[in-house]
Amino acid sequence: MSSTATDVVRLLTVKGETLAVAESLTGGLVAAEITSVPGASKVFRGSVTAYATDLKRDLLGVDATLLAARGAVDAQVAAEMAVGVRKALGTDWGIATTGVAGPDPQDGQAVGTVFVAVDGPGGADSGSAGGGKVEALRLNGDRAEIRRESVRSVLALLLKELAGEQTGNERAQDTERNGGF
């Protein structure tokens, strides 16, 4: 269990919000990291491991034309996966991973090409940091290292969005609850 996963679960718990995960190259590792945290059941609704491209389309609602034109390893695909899992599982937040862990390139993308995405509540007129965010990563290492770094990166992106959305009063209440000052 990582401290990032622990912080994600803690912030979601404080906010009373829920999370769903859509995974491709990570094959369930993000969900495993989150559920390793005690109390995760209060905030984690579930995950979809859509390893096959047709499942990204059929289960997560990723646009078929987009998949045909760009392949599954694409920033917009990651964004649509996050939106799709959030809608499918009825959560406040959705996160997604797609990319190439190796050993071979895929869809014209090099090994280590990864996209992680977050979709959350709010928007431009709500004053929150919510909405969708995607990060493009170029990772080095073997298959296991690329997958581990993808997990770390998507959780860090979610944590950044959650922390950015939290108001000063919520931070103060959370600090008090956890024995801080």
C-alpha positions as a LaTeX table, in Angstrom:
\begin{tabular}{lrrr}
\hline
Residue & $x$ (\AA) & $y$ (\AA) & $z$ (\AA) \\
\hline
Met1 & 0.00 & 0.00 & 0.00 \\
Ser2 & 1.40 & 3.38 & $-1.01$ \\
Ser3 & 1.11 & 6.62 & 0.89 \\
Thr4 & $-0.49$ & 8.13 & $-2.24$ \\
Ala5 & $-3.25$ & 5.50 & $-2.21$ \\
Thr6 & $-3.72$ & 6.11 & 1.52 \\
Asp7 & $-4.00$ & 9.86 & 0.93 \\
Val8 & $-6.49$ & 9.32 & $-1.92$ \\
Val9 & $-8.72$ & 7.13 & 0.26 \\
Arg10 & $-8.44$ & 9.61 & 3.16 \\
Leu11 & $-9.39$ & 12.62 & 1.03 \\
Leu12 & $-12.26$ & 10.81 & $-0.67$ \\
Thr13 & $-13.54$ & 9.72 & 2.75 \\
Val14 & $-13.37$ & 13.27 & 4.15 \\
Lys15 & $-15.20$ & 14.61 & 1.09 \\
Gly16 & $-17.78$ & 11.79 & 1.10 \\
Glu17 & $-16.98$ & 11.00 & $-2.54$ \\
Thr18 & $-16.52$ & 7.78 & $-4.49$ \\
Leu19 & $-14.06$ & 6.40 & $-7.04$ \\
Ala20 & $-14.07$ & 3.95 & $-9.94$ \\
Val21 & $-11.08$ & 2.78 & $-12.00$ \\
Ala22 & $-10.73$ & 1.86 & $-15.69$ \\
Glu23 & $-7.51$ & 0.00 & $-16.44$ \\
Ser24 & $-5.81$ & $-1.33$ & $-19.51$ \\
Leu25 & $-2.03$ & $-1.82$ & $-19.27$ \\
Thr26 & $-2.12$ & $-1.92$ & $-15.46$ \\
Gly27 & $-4.50$ & $-4.89$ & $-15.51$ \\
Gly28 & $-6.05$ & $-4.31$ & $-12.08$ \\
Leu29 & $-2.98$ & $-3.00$ & $-10.25$ \\
Val30 & $-4.56$ & 0.41 & $-9.59$ \\
Ala31 & $-7.63$ & $-1.20$ & $-8.02$ \\
Ala32 & $-5.37$ & $-3.51$ & $-5.99$ \\
Glu33 & $-3.36$ & $-0.53$ & $-4.70$ \\
Ile34 & $-6.49$ & 1.34 & $-3.64$ \\
Thr35 & $-8.13$ & $-1.68$ & $-2.00$ \\
Ser36 & $-4.96$ & $-2.42$ & $-0.02$ \\
Val37 & $-5.81$ & 0.67 & 2.07 \\
Pro38 & $-7.93$ & $-0.02$ & 5.17 \\
Gly39 & $-11.28$ & 1.72 & 4.81 \\
Ala40 & $-11.17$ & 1.81 & 1.00 \\
Ser41 & $-14.60$ & 0.16 & 0.88 \\
Lys42 & $-16.13$ & 3.48 & 2.00 \\
Val43 & $-15.04$ & 5.18 & $-1.23$ \\
Phe44 & $-14.06$ & 2.60 & $-3.85$ \\
Arg45 & $-16.99$ & 1.28 & $-5.93$ \\
Gly46 & $-15.13$ & $-0.93$ & $-8.37$ \\
Ser47 & $-13.12$ & $-1.20$ & $-11.54$ \\
Val48 & $-13.22$ & $-2.31$ & $-15.15$ \\
Thr49 & $-10.12$ & $-3.93$ & $-16.60$ \\
Ala50 & $-10.69$ & $-3.33$ & $-20.29$ \\
Tyr51 & $-7.52$ & $-4.85$ & $-21.71$ \\
Ala52 & $-9.08$ & $-5.50$ & $-25.12$ \\
Thr53 & $-9.91$ & $-2.55$ & $-27.36$ \\
Asp54 & $-13.50$ & $-3.68$ & $-27.98$ \\
Leu55 & $-14.15$ & $-3.65$ & $-24.23$ \\
Lys56 & $-13.03$ & $-0.03$ & $-24.03$ \\
Arg57 & $-15.74$ & 0.70 & $-26.59$ \\
Asp58 & $-18.47$ & $-1.64$ & $-25.30$ \\
Leu59 & $-18.07$ & $-1.32$ & $-21.51$ \\
Leu60 & $-16.62$ & 2.16 & $-21.13$ \\
Gly61 & $-18.23$ & 3.96 & $-24.06$ \\
Val62 & $-15.01$ & 5.01 & $-25.76$ \\
Asp63 & $-15.83$ & 6.33 & $-29.24$ \\
Ala64 & $-15.41$ & 3.60 & $-31.89$ \\
Thr65 & $-14.25$ & 6.11 & $-34.53$ \\
Leu66 & $-11.57$ & 7.41 & $-32.16$ \\
Leu67 & $-10.35$ & 3.87 & $-31.44$ \\
Ala68 & $-10.26$ & 3.03 & $-35.16$ \\
Ala69 & $-8.39$ & 6.22 & $-36.04$ \\
Arg70 & $-5.87$ & 6.42 & $-33.19$ \\
Gly71 & $-5.84$ & 3.05 & $-31.45$ \\
Ala72 & $-6.27$ & 2.39 & $-27.75$ \\
Val73 & $-3.08$ & 4.16 & $-26.65$ \\
Asp74 & $-4.17$ & 7.78 & $-26.87$ \\
Ala75 & $-4.85$ & 10.74 & $-24.58$ \\
Gln76 & $-8.48$ & 11.10 & $-25.67$ \\
Val77 & $-9.07$ & 7.36 & $-25.17$ \\
Ala78 & $-7.74$ & 7.66 & $-21.60$ \\
Ala79 & $-10.04$ & 10.64 & $-20.98$ \\
Glu80 & $-13.07$ & 8.78 & $-22.34$ \\
Met81 & $-12.20$ & 5.70 & $-20.25$ \\
Ala82 & $-12.21$ & 7.83 & $-17.08$ \\
Val83 & $-15.54$ & 9.42 & $-18.01$ \\
Gly84 & $-16.99$ & 6.04 & $-18.99$ \\
Val85 & $-16.08$ & 4.20 & $-15.79$ \\
Arg86 & $-17.34$ & 7.11 & $-13.71$ \\
Lys87 & $-20.70$ & 6.95 & $-15.48$ \\
Ala88 & $-20.90$ & 3.13 & $-15.59$ \\
Leu89 & $-20.20$ & 2.70 & $-11.87$ \\
Gly90 & $-21.96$ & 5.86 & $-10.69$ \\
Thr91 & $-19.06$ & 7.56 & $-8.92$ \\
Asp92 & $-17.85$ & 11.08 & $-8.26$ \\
Trp93 & $-14.40$ & 10.32 & $-9.68$ \\
Gly94 & $-13.11$ & 8.08 & $-12.44$ \\
Ile95 & $-9.47$ & 7.36 & $-13.25$ \\
Ala96 & $-7.98$ & 5.47 & $-16.18$ \\
Thr97 & $-4.75$ & 4.01 & $-17.54$ \\
Thr98 & $-3.89$ & 3.05 & $-21.11$ \\
Gly99 & $-0.52$ & 2.50 & $-22.69$ \\
Val100 & 2.20 & 0.14 & $-23.85$ \\
Ala101 & 4.03 & $-1.83$ & $-21.15$ \\
Gly102 & 5.91 & $-3.99$ & $-23.66$ \\
Pro103 & 7.66 & $-5.98$ & $-24.76$ \\
Asp104 & 6.49 & $-4.81$ & $-28.20$ \\
Pro105 & 5.10 & $-1.51$ & $-29.55$ \\
Gln106 & 1.31 & $-1.29$ & $-30.00$ \\
Asp107 & $-0.87$ & 0.81 & $-32.30$ \\
Gly108 & 2.25 & 2.59 & $-33.56$ \\
Gln109 & 3.18 & 3.63 & $-30.02$ \\
Ala110 & 6.55 & 2.87 & $-28.43$ \\
Val111 & 6.95 & 0.80 & $-25.29$ \\
Gly112 & 6.64 & 3.16 & $-22.31$ \\
Thr113 & 4.01 & 5.40 & $-23.92$ \\
Val114 & 1.28 & 5.78 & $-21.29$ \\
Phe115 & $-1.72$ & 8.02 & $-20.75$ \\
Val116 & $-3.39$ & 8.44 & $-17.35$ \\
Ala117 & $-6.64$ & 10.32 & $-16.85$ \\
Val118 & $-8.90$ & 11.64 & $-14.12$ \\
Asp119 & $-12.52$ & 12.74 & $-14.47$ \\
Gly120 & $-14.28$ & 14.31 & $-11.52$ \\
Pro121 & $-17.11$ & 16.51 & $-10.36$ \\
Gly122 & $-17.31$ & 20.18 & $-11.05$ \\
Gly123 & $-16.42$ & 22.30 & $-13.97$ \\
Ala124 & $-15.58$ & 25.82 & $-14.99$ \\
Asp125 & $-18.58$ & 27.41 & $-13.27$ \\
Ser126 & $-18.45$ & 25.41 & $-10.03$ \\
Gly127 & $-15.17$ & 26.92 & $-8.83$ \\
Ser128 & $-13.71$ & 23.43 & $-8.30$ \\
Ala129 & $-10.72$ & 21.77 & $-9.88$ \\
Gly130 & $-12.93$ & 18.97 & $-11.22$ \\
Gly131 & $-13.57$ & 17.96 & $-14.78$ \\
Gly132 & $-11.11$ & 15.93 & $-16.82$ \\
Lys133 & $-7.32$ & 15.85 & $-16.81$ \\
Val134 & $-4.96$ & 13.68 & $-18.86$ \\
Glu135 & $-1.19$ & 13.24 & $-18.53$ \\
Ala136 & 1.02 & 11.79 & $-21.23$ \\
Leu137 & 3.94 & 9.79 & $-19.87$ \\
Arg138 & 7.07 & 8.41 & $-21.51$ \\
Leu139 & 8.29 & 5.74 & $-19.09$ \\
Asn140 & 11.49 & 3.72 & $-19.09$ \\
Gly141 & 12.15 & 0.30 & $-17.66$ \\
Asp142 & 10.84 & $-3.18$ & $-18.11$ \\
Arg143 & 7.19 & $-4.19$ & $-18.29$ \\
Ala144 & 6.77 & $-4.41$ & $-14.51$ \\
Glu145 & 8.42 & $-1.03$ & $-13.91$ \\
Ile146 & 6.25 & 0.68 & $-16.55$ \\
Arg147 & 3.11 & $-0.78$ & $-15.02$ \\
Arg148 & 4.13 & 0.21 & $-11.46$ \\
Glu149 & 4.97 & 3.76 & $-12.53$ \\
Ser150 & 1.63 & 4.01 & $-14.37$ \\
Val151 & $-0.18$ & 3.10 & $-11.12$ \\
Arg152 & 1.85 & 5.66 & $-9.18$ \\
Ser153 & 1.23 & 8.34 & $-11.80$ \\
Val154 & $-2.55$ & 7.94 & $-12.04$ \\
Leu155 & $-2.91$ & 7.97 & $-8.25$ \\
Ala156 & $-0.68$ & 11.06 & $-8.02$ \\
Leu157 & $-2.81$ & 12.82 & $-10.66$ \\
Leu158 & $-5.99$ & 11.96 & $-8.75$ \\
Leu159 & $-4.46$ & 13.11 & $-5.46$ \\
Lys160 & $-3.45$ & 16.42 & $-7.06$ \\
Glu161 & $-7.03$ & 16.94 & $-8.30$ \\
Leu162 & $-8.55$ & 15.97 & $-4.95$ \\
Ala163 & $-6.20$ & 18.23 & $-2.99$ \\
Gly164 & $-6.77$ & 21.09 & $-5.42$ \\
Glu165 & $-10.52$ & 20.82 & $-4.96$ \\
Gln166 & $-10.47$ & 20.75 & $-1.16$ \\
Thr167 & $-11.29$ & 24.02 & 0.59 \\
Gly168 & $-9.28$ & 25.40 & 3.48 \\
Asn169 & $-12.05$ & 24.49 & 5.94 \\
Glu170 & $-12.12$ & 20.86 & 4.77 \\
Arg171 & $-8.34$ & 20.67 & 5.17 \\
Ala172 & $-8.61$ & 22.03 & 8.71 \\
Gln173 & $-11.33$ & 19.53 & 9.62 \\
Asp174 & $-9.33$ & 16.66 & 8.15 \\
Thr175 & $-6.19$ & 17.68 & 10.05 \\
Glu176 & $-8.18$ & 17.84 & 13.28 \\
Arg177 & $-9.69$ & 14.39 & 12.69 \\
Asn178 & $-6.25$ & 12.92 & 12.11 \\
Gly179 & $-4.64$ & 14.38 & 15.23 \\
Gly180 & $-2.86$ & 17.28 & 13.53 \\
Phe181 & $-2.96$ & 20.97 & 14.27 \\
\hline
\end{tabular}
